[in-house]
Tab-separated table of C-alpha atoms in Angstrom:
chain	number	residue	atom	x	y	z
A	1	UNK	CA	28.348	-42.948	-95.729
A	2	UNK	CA	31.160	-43.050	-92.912
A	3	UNK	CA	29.711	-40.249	-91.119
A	4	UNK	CA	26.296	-42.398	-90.910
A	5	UNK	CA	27.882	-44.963	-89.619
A	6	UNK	CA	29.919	-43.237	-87.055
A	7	UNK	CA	27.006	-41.376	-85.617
A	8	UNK	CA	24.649	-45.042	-85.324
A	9	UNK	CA	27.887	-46.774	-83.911
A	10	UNK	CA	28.327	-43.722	-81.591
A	11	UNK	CA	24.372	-44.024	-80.689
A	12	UNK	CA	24.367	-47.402	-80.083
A	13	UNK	CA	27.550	-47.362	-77.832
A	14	UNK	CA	26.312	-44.238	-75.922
A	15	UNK	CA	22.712	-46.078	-75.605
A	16	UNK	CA	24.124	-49.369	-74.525
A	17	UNK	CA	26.850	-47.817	-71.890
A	18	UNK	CA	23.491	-46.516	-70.024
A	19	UNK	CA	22.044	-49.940	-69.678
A	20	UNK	CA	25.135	-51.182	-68.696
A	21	UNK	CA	25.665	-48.678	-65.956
A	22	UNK	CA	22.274	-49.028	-64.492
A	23	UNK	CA	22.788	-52.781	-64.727
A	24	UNK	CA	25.936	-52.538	-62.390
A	25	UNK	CA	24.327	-49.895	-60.143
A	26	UNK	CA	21.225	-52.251	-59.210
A	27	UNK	CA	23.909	-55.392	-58.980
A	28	UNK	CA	25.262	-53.555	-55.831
A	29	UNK	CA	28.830	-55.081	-56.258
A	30	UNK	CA	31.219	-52.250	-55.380
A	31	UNK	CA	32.062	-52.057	-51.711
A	32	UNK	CA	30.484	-48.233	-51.580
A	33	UNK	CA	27.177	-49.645	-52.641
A	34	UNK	CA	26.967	-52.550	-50.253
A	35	UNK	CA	27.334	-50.603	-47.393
A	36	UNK	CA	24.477	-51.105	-45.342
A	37	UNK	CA	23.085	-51.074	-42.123
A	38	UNK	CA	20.110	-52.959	-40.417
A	39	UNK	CA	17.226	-52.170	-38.087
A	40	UNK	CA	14.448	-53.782	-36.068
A	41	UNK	CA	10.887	-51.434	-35.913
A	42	UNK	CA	7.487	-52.871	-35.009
A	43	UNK	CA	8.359	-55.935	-32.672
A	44	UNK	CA	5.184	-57.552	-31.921
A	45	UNK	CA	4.024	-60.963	-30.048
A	46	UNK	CA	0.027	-61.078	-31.717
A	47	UNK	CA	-0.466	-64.801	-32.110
A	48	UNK	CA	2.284	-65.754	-29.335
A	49	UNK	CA	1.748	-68.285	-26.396
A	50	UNK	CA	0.484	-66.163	-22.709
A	51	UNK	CA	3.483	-65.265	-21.087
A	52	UNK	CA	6.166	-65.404	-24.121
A	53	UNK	CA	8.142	-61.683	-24.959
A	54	UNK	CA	9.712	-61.291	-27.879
A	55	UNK	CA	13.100	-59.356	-28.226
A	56	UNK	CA	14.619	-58.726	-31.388
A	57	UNK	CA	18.296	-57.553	-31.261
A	58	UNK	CA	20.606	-56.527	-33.793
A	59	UNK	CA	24.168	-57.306	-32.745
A	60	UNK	CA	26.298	-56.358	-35.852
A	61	UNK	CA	23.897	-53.746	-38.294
A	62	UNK	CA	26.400	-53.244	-40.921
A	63	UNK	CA	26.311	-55.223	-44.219
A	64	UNK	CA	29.644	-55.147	-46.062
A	65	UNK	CA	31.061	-56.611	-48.429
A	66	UNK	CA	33.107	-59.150	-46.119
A	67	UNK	CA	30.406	-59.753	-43.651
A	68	UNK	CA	26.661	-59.348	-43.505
A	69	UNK	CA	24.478	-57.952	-40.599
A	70	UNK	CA	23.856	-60.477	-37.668
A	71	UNK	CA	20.377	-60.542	-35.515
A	72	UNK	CA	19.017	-62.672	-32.935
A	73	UNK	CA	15.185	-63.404	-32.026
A	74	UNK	CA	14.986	-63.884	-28.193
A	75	UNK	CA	11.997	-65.695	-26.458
A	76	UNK	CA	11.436	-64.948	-22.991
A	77	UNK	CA	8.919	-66.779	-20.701
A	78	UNK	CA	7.629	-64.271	-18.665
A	79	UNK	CA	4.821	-66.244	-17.120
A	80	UNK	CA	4.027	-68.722	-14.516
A	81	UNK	CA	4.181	-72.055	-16.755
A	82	UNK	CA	6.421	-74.218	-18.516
A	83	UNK	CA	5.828	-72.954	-21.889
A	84	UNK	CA	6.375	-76.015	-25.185
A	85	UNK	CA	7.536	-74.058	-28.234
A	86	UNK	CA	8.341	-75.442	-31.725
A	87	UNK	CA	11.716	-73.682	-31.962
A	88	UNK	CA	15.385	-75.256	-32.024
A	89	UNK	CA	17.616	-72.821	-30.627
A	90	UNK	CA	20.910	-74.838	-32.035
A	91	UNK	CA	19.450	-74.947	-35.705
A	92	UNK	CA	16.674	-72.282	-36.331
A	93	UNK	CA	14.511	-72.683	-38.952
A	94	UNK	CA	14.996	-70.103	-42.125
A	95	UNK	CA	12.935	-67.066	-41.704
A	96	UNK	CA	11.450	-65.486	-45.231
A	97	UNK	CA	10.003	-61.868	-44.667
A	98	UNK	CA	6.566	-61.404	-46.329
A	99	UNK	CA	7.918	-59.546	-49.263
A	100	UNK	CA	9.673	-61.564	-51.632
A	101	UNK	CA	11.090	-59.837	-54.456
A	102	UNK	CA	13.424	-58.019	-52.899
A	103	UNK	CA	12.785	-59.929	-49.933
A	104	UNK	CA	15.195	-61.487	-46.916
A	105	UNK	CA	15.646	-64.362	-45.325
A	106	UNK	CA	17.227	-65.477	-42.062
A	107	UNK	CA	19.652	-68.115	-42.001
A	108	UNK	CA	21.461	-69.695	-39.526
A	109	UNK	CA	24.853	-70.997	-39.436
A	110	UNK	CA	23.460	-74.242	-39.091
A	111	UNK	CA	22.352	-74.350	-42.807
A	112	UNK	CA	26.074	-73.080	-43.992
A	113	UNK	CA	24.914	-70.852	-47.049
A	114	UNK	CA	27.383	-70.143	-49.421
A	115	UNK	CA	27.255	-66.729	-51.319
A	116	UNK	CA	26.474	-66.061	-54.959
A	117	UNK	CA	29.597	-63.722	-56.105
A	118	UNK	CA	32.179	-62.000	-53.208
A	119	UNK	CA	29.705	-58.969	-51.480
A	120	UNK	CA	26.655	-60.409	-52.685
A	121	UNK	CA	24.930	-61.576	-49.495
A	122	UNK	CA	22.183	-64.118	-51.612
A	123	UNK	CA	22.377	-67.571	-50.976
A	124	UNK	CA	23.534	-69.718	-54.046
A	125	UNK	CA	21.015	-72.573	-52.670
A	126	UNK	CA	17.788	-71.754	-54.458
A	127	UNK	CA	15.114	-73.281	-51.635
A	128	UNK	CA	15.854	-73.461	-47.902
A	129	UNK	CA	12.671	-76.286	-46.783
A	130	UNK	CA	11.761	-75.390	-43.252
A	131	UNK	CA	11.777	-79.362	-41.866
A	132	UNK	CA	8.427	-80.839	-41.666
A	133	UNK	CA	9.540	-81.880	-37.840
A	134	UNK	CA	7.431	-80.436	-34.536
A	135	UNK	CA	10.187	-78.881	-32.108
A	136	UNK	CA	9.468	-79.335	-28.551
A	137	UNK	CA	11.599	-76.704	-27.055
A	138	UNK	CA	10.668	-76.305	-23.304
A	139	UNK	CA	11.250	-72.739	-21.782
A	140	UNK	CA	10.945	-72.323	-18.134
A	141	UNK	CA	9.411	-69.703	-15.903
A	142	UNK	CA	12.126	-66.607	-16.352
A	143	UNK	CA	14.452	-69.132	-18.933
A	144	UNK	CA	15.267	-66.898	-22.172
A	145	UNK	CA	15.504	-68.979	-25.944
A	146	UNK	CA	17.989	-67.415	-28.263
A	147	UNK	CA	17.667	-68.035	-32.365
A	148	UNK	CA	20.955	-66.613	-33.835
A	149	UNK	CA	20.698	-65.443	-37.850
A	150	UNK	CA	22.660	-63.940	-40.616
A	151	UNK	CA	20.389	-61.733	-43.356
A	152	UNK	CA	20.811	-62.385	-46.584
A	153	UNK	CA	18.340	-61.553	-49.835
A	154	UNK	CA	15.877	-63.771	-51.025
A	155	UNK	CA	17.755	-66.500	-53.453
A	156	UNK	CA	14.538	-65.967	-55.677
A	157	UNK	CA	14.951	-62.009	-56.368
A	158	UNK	CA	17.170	-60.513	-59.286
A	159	UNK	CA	20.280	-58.724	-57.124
A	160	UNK	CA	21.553	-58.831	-53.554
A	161	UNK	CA	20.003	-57.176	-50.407
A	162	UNK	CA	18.304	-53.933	-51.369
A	163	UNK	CA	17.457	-51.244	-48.848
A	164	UNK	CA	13.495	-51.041	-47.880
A	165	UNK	CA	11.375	-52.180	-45.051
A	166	UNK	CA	11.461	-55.889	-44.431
A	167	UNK	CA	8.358	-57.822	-42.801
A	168	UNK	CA	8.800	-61.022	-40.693
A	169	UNK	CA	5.818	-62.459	-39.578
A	170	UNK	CA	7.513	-65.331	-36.994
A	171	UNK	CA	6.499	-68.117	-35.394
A	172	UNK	CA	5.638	-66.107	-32.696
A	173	UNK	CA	5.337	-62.788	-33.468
A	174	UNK	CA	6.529	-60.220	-35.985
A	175	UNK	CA	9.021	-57.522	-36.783
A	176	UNK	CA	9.867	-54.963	-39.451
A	177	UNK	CA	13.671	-54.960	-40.797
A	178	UNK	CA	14.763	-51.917	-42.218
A	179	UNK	CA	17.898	-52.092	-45.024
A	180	UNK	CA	19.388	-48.425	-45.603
A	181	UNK	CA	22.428	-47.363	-47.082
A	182	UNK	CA	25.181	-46.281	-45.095
């Protein structure tokens, strides 16, 4: 009778330490496993004003577990005209890539996210509202509009930011993000 009960408490512990480890490997909370780094493919401007180029830069690639990766979208106004765009350069609105579970978004510092647990780049706010107000941004012949974000994971999706390719279709425009492992 011991001997039955020593191999199913044996089982069960040996069963129950695999789900646990695969539990913390998808949580990504040790500093080895956040290490990532981010990159722009695919910039496009389909669906953007005549004259408007779109850069997208990636100024600091690597997400840690004190700091995430930092990007900026920059509008250029290559043409002739004055060119009205609904952007706000001081407070960007959030930016949700197509994919949503895992998915990004783009915050900010205007909306001041806080994070979910220490190297866990996921907002703790549940629903960032993109304001129901029309921006009238002006950008001059040769003037250049910089939006300034921080990437974090989708506050919907189970985990922090996982590495795969991230779509963004902008306001004007759209890129691909790409999330690997360092």
């Amino acid at each position: 009778m011991k001997r039955r009960t020593y191999l199913a408490s044996s089982a069960t512990f040996t069963a129950s330490a695999g789900c646990l480890g695969r539990i913390a490997a998808t949580n990504d909370f040790s500093t080895k496993q956040t290490q990532k780094t981010v990159s722009v493919t695919n910039v496009g401007t389909k669906g953007a004003p005549e004259g408007l180029d779109l850069h997208v830069a990636v100024h600091d690639p690597t997400i840690t577990e004190d700091s995430t990766a930092r990007m900026s979208l920059k509008y250029t106004n290559i043409g002739e005209n004055t060119l009205s765009l609904n952007i706000n350069p001081d407070a960007p609105d959030p930016v949700f890539s197509v994919e949503d579970s895992p998915g990004l978004l783009l915050l900010s510092d205007a909306y001041d996210p806080r994070q979910t647990s220490p190297g866990c780049w996921k907002p703790k706010q549940d629903q960032f509202v993109q304001p129901g107000v029309v921006h009238n941004y002006r950008l001059e012949p040769g003037q250049t509009a910089t939006l300034t974000y921080d990437v974090w994971a989708n506050p919907t999706q189970d985990g922090c930011i996982q590495p795969g390719d991230y779509r963004l279709e902008l306001l004007y425009g759209s890129t691909t993000l790409t999330v690997a492992r360092r």
